[in-house]
PDB file of C-alpha atoms in Angstrom:
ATOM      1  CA  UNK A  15     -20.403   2.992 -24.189  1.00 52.00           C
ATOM      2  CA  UNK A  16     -20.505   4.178 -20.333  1.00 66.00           C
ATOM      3  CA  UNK A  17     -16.859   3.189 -19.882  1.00 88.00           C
ATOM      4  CA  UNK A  18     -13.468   4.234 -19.241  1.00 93.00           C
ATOM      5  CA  UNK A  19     -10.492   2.420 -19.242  1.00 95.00           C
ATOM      6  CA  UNK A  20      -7.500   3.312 -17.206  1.00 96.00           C
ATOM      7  CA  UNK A  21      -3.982   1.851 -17.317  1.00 95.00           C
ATOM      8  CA  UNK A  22      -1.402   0.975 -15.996  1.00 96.00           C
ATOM      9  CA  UNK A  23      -2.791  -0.651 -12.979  1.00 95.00           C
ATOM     10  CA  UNK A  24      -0.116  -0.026 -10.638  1.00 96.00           C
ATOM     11  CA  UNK A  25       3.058   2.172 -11.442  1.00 97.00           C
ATOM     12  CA  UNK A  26       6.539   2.705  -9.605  1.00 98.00           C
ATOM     13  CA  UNK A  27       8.461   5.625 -10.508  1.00 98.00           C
ATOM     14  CA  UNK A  28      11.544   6.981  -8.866  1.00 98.00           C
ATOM     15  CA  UNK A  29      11.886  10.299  -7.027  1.00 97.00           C
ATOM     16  CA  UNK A  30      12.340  13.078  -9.678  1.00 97.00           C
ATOM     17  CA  UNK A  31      10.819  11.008 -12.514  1.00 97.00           C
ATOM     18  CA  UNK A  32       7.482  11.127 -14.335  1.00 98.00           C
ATOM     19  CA  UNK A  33       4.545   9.571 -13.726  1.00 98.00           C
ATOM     20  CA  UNK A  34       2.238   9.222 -16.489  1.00 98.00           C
ATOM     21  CA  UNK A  35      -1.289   7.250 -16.157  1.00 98.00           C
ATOM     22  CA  UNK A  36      -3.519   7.024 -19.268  1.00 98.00           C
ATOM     23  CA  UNK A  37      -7.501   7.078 -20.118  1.00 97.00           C
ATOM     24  CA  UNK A  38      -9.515   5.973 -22.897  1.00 97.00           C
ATOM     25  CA  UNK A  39     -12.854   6.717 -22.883  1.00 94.00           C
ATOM     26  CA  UNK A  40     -15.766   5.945 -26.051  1.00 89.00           C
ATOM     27  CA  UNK A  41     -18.827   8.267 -25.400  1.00 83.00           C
ATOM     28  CA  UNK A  42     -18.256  11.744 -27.090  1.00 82.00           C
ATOM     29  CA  UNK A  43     -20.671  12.867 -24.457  1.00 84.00           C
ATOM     30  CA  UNK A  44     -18.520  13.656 -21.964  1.00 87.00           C
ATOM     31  CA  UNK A  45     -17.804  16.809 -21.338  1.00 86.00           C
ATOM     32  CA  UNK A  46     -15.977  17.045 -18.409  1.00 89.00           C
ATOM     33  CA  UNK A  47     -12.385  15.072 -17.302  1.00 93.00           C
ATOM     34  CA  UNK A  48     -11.455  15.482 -13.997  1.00 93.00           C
ATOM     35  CA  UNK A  49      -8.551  13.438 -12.149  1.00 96.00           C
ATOM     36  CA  UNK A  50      -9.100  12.513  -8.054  1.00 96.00           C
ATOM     37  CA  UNK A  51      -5.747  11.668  -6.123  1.00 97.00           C
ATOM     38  CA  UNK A  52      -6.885   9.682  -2.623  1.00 96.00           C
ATOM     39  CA  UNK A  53      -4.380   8.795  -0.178  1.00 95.00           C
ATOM     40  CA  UNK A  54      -5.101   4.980   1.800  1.00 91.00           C
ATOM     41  CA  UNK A  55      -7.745   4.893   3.959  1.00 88.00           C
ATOM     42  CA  UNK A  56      -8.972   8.390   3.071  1.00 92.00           C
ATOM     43  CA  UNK A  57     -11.689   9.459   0.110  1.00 93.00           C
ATOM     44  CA  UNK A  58     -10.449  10.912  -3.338  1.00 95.00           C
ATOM     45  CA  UNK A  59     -10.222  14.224  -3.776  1.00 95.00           C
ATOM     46  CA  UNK A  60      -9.869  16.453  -6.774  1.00 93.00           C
ATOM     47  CA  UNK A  61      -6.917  16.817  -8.328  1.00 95.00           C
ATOM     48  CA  UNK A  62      -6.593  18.471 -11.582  1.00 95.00           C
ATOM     49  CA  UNK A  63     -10.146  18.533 -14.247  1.00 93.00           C
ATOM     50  CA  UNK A  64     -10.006  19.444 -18.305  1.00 93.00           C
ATOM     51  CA  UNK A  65     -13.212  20.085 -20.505  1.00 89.00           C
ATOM     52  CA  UNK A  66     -12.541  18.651 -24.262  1.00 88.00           C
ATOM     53  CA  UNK A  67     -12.025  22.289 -25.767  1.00 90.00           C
ATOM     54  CA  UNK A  68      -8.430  22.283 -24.352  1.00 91.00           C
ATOM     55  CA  UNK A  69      -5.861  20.355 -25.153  1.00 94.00           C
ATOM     56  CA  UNK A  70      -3.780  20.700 -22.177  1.00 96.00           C
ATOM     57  CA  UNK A  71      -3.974  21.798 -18.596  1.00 96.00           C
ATOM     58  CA  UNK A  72      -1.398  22.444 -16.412  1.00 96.00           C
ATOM     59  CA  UNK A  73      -1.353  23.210 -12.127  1.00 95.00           C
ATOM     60  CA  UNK A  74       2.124  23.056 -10.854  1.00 96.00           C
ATOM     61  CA  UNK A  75       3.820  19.731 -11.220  1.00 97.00           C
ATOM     62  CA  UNK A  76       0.255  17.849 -12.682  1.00 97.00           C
ATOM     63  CA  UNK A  77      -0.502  18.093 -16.249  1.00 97.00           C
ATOM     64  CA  UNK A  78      -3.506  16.790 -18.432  1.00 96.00           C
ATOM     65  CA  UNK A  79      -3.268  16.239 -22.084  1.00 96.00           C
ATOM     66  CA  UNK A  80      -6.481  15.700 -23.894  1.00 95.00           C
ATOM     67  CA  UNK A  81      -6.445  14.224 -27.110  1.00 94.00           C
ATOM     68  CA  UNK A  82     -10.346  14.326 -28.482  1.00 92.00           C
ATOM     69  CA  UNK A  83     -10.193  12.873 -31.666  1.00 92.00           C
ATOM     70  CA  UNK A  84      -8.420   9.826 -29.946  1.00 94.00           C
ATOM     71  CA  UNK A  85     -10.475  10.353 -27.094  1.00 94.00           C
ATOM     72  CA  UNK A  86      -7.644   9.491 -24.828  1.00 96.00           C
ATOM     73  CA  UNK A  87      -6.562  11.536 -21.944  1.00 97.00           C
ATOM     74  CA  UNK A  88      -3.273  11.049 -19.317  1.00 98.00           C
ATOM     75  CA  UNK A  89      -2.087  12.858 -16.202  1.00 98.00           C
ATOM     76  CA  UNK A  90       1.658  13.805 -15.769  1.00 98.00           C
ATOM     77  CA  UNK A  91       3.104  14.010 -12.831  1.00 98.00           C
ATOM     78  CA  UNK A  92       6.504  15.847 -13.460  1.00 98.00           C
ATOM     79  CA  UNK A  93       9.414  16.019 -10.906  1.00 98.00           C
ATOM     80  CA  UNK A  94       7.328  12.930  -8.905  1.00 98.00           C
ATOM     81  CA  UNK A  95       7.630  12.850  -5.098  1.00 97.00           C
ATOM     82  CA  UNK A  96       6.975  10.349  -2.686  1.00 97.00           C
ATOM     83  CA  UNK A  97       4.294  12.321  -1.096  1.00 97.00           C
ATOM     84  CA  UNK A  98       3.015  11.702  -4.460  1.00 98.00           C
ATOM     85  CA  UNK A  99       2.510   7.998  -3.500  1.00 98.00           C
ATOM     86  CA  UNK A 100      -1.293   7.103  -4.123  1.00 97.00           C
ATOM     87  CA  UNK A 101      -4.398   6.309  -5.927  1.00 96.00           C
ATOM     88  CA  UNK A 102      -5.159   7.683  -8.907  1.00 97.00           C
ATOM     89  CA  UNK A 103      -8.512   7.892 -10.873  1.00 96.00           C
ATOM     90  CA  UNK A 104      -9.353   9.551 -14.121  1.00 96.00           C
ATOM     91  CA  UNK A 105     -13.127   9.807 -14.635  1.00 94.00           C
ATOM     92  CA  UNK A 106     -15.630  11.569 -16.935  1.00 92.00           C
ATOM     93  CA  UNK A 107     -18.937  12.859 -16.879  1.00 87.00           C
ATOM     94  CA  UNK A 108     -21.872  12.712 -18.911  1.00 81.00           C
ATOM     95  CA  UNK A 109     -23.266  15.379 -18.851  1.00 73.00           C
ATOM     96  CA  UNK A 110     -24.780  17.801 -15.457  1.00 64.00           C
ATOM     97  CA  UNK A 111     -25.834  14.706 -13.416  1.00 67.00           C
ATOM     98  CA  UNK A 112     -22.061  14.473 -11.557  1.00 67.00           C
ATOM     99  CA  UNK A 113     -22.581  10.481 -12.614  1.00 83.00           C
ATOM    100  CA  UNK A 114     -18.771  10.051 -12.564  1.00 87.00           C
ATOM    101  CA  UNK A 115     -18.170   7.047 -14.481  1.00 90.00           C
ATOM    102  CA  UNK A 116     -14.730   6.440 -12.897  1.00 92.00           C
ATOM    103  CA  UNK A 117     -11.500   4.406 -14.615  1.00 93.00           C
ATOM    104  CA  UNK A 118     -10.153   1.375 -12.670  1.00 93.00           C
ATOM    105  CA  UNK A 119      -7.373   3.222 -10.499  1.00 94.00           C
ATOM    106  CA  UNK A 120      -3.820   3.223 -10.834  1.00 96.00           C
ATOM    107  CA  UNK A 121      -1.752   2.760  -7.418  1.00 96.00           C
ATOM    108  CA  UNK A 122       1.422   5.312  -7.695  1.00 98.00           C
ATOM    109  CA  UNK A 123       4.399   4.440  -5.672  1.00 98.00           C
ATOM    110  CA  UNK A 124       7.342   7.141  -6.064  1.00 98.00           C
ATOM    111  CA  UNK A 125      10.718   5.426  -4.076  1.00 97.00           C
ATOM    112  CA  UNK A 126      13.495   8.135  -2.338  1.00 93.00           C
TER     113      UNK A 126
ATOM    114  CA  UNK B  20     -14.948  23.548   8.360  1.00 65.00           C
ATOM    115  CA  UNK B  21     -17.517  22.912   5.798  1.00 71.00           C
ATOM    116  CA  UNK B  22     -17.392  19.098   4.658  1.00 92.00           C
ATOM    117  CA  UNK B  23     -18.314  15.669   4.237  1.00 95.00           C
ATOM    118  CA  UNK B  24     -18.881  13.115   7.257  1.00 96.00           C
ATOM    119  CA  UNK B  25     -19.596   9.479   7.224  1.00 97.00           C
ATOM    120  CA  UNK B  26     -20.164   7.477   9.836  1.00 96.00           C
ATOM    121  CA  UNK B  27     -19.145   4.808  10.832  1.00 96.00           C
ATOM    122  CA  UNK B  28     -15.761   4.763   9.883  1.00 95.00           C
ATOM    123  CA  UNK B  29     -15.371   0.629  10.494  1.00 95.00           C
ATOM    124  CA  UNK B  30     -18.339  -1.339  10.678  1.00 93.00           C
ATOM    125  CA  UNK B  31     -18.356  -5.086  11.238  1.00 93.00           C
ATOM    126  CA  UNK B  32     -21.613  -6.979  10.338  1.00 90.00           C
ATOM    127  CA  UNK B  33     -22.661 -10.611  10.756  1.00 90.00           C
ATOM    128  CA  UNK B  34     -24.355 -12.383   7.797  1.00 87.00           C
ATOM    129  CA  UNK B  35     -28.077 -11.533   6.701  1.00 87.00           C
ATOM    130  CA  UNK B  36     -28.205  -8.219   9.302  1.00 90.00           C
ATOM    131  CA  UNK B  37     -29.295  -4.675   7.429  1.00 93.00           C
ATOM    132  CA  UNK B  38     -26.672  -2.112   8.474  1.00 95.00           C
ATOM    133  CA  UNK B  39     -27.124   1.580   7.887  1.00 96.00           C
ATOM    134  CA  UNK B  40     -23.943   3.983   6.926  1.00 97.00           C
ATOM    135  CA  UNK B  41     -24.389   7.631   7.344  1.00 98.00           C
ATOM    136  CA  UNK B  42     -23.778  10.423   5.609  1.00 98.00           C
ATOM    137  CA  UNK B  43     -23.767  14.190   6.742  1.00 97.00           C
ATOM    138  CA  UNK B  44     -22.897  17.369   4.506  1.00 96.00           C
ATOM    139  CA  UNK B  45     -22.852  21.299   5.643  1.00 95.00           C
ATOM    140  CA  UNK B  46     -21.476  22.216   2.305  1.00 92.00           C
ATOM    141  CA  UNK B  47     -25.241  23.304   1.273  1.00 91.00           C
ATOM    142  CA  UNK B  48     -25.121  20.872  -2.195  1.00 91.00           C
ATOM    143  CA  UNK B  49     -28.006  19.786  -4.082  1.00 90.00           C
ATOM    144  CA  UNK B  50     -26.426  16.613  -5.349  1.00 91.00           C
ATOM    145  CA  UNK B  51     -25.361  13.824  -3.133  1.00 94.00           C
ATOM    146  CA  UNK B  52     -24.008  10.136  -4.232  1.00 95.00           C
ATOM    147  CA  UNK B  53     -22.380   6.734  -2.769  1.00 97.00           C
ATOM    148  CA  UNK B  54     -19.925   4.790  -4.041  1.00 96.00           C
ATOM    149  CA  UNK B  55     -18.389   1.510  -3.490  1.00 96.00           C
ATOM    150  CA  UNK B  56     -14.804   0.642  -4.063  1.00 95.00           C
ATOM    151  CA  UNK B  57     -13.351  -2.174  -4.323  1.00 91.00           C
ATOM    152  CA  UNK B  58      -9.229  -3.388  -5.158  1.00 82.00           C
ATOM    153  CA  UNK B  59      -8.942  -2.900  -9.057  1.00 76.00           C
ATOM    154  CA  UNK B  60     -12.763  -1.763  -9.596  1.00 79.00           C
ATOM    155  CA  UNK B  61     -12.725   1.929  -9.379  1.00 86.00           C
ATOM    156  CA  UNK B  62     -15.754   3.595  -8.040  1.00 93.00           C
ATOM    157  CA  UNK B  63     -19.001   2.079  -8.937  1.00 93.00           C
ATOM    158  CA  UNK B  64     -21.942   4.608  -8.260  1.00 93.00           C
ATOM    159  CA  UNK B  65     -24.751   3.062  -6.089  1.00 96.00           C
ATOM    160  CA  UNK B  66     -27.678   5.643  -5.873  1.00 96.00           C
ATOM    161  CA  UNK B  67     -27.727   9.640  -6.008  1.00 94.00           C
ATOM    162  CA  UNK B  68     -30.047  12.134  -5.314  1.00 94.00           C
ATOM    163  CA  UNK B  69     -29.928  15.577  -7.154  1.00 90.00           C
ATOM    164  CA  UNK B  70     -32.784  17.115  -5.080  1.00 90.00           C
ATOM    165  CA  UNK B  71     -34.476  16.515  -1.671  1.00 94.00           C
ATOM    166  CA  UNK B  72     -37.240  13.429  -1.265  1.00 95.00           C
ATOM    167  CA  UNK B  73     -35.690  11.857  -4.750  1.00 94.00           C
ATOM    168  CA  UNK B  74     -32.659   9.409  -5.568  1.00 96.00           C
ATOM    169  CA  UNK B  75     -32.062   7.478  -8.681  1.00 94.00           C
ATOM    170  CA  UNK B  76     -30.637   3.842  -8.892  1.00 95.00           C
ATOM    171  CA  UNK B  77     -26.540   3.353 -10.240  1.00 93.00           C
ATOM    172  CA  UNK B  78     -24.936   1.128 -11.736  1.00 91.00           C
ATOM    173  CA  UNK B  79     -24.975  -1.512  -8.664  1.00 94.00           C
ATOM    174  CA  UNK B  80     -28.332  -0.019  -6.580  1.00 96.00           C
ATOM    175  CA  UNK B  81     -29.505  -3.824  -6.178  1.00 96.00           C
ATOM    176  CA  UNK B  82     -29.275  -5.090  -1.876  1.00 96.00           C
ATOM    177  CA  UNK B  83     -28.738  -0.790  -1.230  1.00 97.00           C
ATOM    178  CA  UNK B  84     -31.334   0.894  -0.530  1.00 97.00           C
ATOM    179  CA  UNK B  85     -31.418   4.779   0.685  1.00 98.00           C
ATOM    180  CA  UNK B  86     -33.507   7.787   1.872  1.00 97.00           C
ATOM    181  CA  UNK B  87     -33.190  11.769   1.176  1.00 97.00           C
ATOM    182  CA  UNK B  88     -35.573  13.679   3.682  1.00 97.00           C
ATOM    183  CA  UNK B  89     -32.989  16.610   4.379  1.00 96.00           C
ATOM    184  CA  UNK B  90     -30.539  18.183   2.248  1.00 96.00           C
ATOM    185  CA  UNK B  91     -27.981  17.211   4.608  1.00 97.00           C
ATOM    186  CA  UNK B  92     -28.097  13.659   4.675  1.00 98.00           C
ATOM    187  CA  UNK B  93     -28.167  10.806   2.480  1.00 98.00           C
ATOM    188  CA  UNK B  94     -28.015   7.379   4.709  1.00 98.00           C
ATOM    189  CA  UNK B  95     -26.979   3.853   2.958  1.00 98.00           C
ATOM    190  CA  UNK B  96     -28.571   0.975   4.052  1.00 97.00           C
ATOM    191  CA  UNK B  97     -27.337  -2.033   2.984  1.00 96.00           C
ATOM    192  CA  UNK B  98     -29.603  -4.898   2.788  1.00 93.00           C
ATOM    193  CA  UNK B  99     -28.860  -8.931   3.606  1.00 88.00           C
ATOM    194  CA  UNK B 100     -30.103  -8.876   0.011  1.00 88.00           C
ATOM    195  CA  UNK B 101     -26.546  -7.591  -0.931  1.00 88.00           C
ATOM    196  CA  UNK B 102     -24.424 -10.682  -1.795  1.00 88.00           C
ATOM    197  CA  UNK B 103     -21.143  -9.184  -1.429  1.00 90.00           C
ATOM    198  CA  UNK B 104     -21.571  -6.206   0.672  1.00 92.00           C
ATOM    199  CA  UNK B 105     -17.873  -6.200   1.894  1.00 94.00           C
ATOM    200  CA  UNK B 106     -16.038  -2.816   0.702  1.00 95.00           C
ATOM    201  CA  UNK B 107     -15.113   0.820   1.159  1.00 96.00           C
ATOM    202  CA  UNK B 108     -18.008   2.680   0.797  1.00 97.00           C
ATOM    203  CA  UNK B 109     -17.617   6.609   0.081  1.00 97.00           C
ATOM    204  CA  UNK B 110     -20.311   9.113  -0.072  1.00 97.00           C
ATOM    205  CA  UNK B 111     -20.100  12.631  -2.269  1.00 95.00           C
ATOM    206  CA  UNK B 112     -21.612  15.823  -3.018  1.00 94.00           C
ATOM    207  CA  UNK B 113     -21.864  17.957  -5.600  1.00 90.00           C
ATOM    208  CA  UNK B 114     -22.837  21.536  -5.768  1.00 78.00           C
ATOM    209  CA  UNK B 115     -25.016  22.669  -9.083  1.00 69.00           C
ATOM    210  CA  UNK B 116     -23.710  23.698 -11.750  1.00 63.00           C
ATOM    211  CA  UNK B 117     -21.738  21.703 -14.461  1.00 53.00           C
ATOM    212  CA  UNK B 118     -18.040  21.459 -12.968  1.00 65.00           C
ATOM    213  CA  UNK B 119     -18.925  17.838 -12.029  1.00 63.00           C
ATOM    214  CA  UNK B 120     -16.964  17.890  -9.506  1.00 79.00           C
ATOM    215  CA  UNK B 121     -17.804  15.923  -6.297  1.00 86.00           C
ATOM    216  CA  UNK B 122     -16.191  16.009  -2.886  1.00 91.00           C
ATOM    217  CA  UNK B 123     -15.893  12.846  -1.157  1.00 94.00           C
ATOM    218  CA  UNK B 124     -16.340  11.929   2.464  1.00 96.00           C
ATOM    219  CA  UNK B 125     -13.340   9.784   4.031  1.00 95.00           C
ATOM    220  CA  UNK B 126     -14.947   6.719   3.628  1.00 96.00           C
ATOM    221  CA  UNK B 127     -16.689   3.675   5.775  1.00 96.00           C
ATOM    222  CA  UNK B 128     -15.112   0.383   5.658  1.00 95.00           C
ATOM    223  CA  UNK B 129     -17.564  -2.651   6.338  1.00 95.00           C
ATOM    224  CA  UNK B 130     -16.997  -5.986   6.756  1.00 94.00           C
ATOM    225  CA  UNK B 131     -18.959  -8.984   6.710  1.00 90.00           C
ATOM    226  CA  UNK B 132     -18.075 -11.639   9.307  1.00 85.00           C
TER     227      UNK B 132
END
């Protein structure tokens, strides 16, 4: 199955909180789980990426946790800003094509 | 600055005209893809090419069509055989190698009138 789900849809934290967006994905293929961040009007741009052999990244305030036999991944946004306000997409890839198959988006809004 | 350009940004098109997004890169990648997005959709993949003079259909290539004669550019057309065509449409590139990751141009916006 060429799918993955993302949730929640739309998510409103408050400044200094965490923000924590979820993925579930089915094909064991993939081998690659990056996270884009895109800002209105503007095109994503990467974020943060994990490959299934770890279990956990971290880069500054944005964390990944990879669970593979769950085959769920999230993104953590820790000490959440609003210049942290925007789109989020997990994706994964099958394989060296760069085929993204993207999740649905989750629209981040962090209030002062 | 190496990067991604589309062009038009806005584009307005009347019913059952072909209209033709473009899409420059001078990062020197192999790979090069569009996307549409729409509210609550994600990105759905459209066509890609991974070398010069070849593209592949996505997941939504029918009323698209495209060309790949240079390694810089990768122009959309879309066709008045596309039923819905209005959207954000974003084109990428990717270098080789097996990061997967793809840099995205800022995006062209078209509307059907």
């Amino acid at each position: 199955q060429q799918q993955v789900k993302q949730s929640p849809q739309s998510l409103i934290v408050q400044k200094g909180g965490i923000s924590i967006i979820n993925c579930a994905y089915e094909n064991t293929a993939f081998d690659y789980f990056p996270w884009y961040q895109q800002f209105p009007g503007k095109g994503p741009a990467l974020l943060i990426a994990i490959r299934p052999d770890v279990s956990e990244k971290k880069e500054g305030r944005f964390t990944i946790s990879f669970n593979k036999s769950a085959k769920q991944f999230s993104l953590h946004i820790m000490d959440s800003q609003p210049g942290d306000s925007a789109t989020y997409f997990c994706a994964a890839n099958p394989g060296n094509t760069g085929k993204l198959i993207f999740g649905q988006g989750t629209t981040l809004q962090v209030k002062p | 600055d190496g990067g991604i350009t589309q062009s038009p940004k806005y584009l307005f098109r009347k019913e059952g005209q072909n209209v033709t997004l473009s899409c420059e890169q001078n990062l020197n990648h192999d790979a090069m893809y569009w996307y549409r997005q729409d509210p609550g959709q994600g990105l759905r993949l459209i066509y890609y090419s991974q070398i010069v003079n070849d593209f592949q259909k996505g997941d939504i290539a029918e009323g698209y069509s495209v060309s790949r004669e240079k390694k810089e550019s990768f122009p959309l057309t879309v066709t008045s055989a596309q039923k819905n065509p209005t959207a954000f449409y974003l084109c990428a590139s990717r270098s080789k190698g097996n990061t997967g990751e793809l840099f995205f141009g800022e995006g062209s916006r078209l509307t059907v009138l």
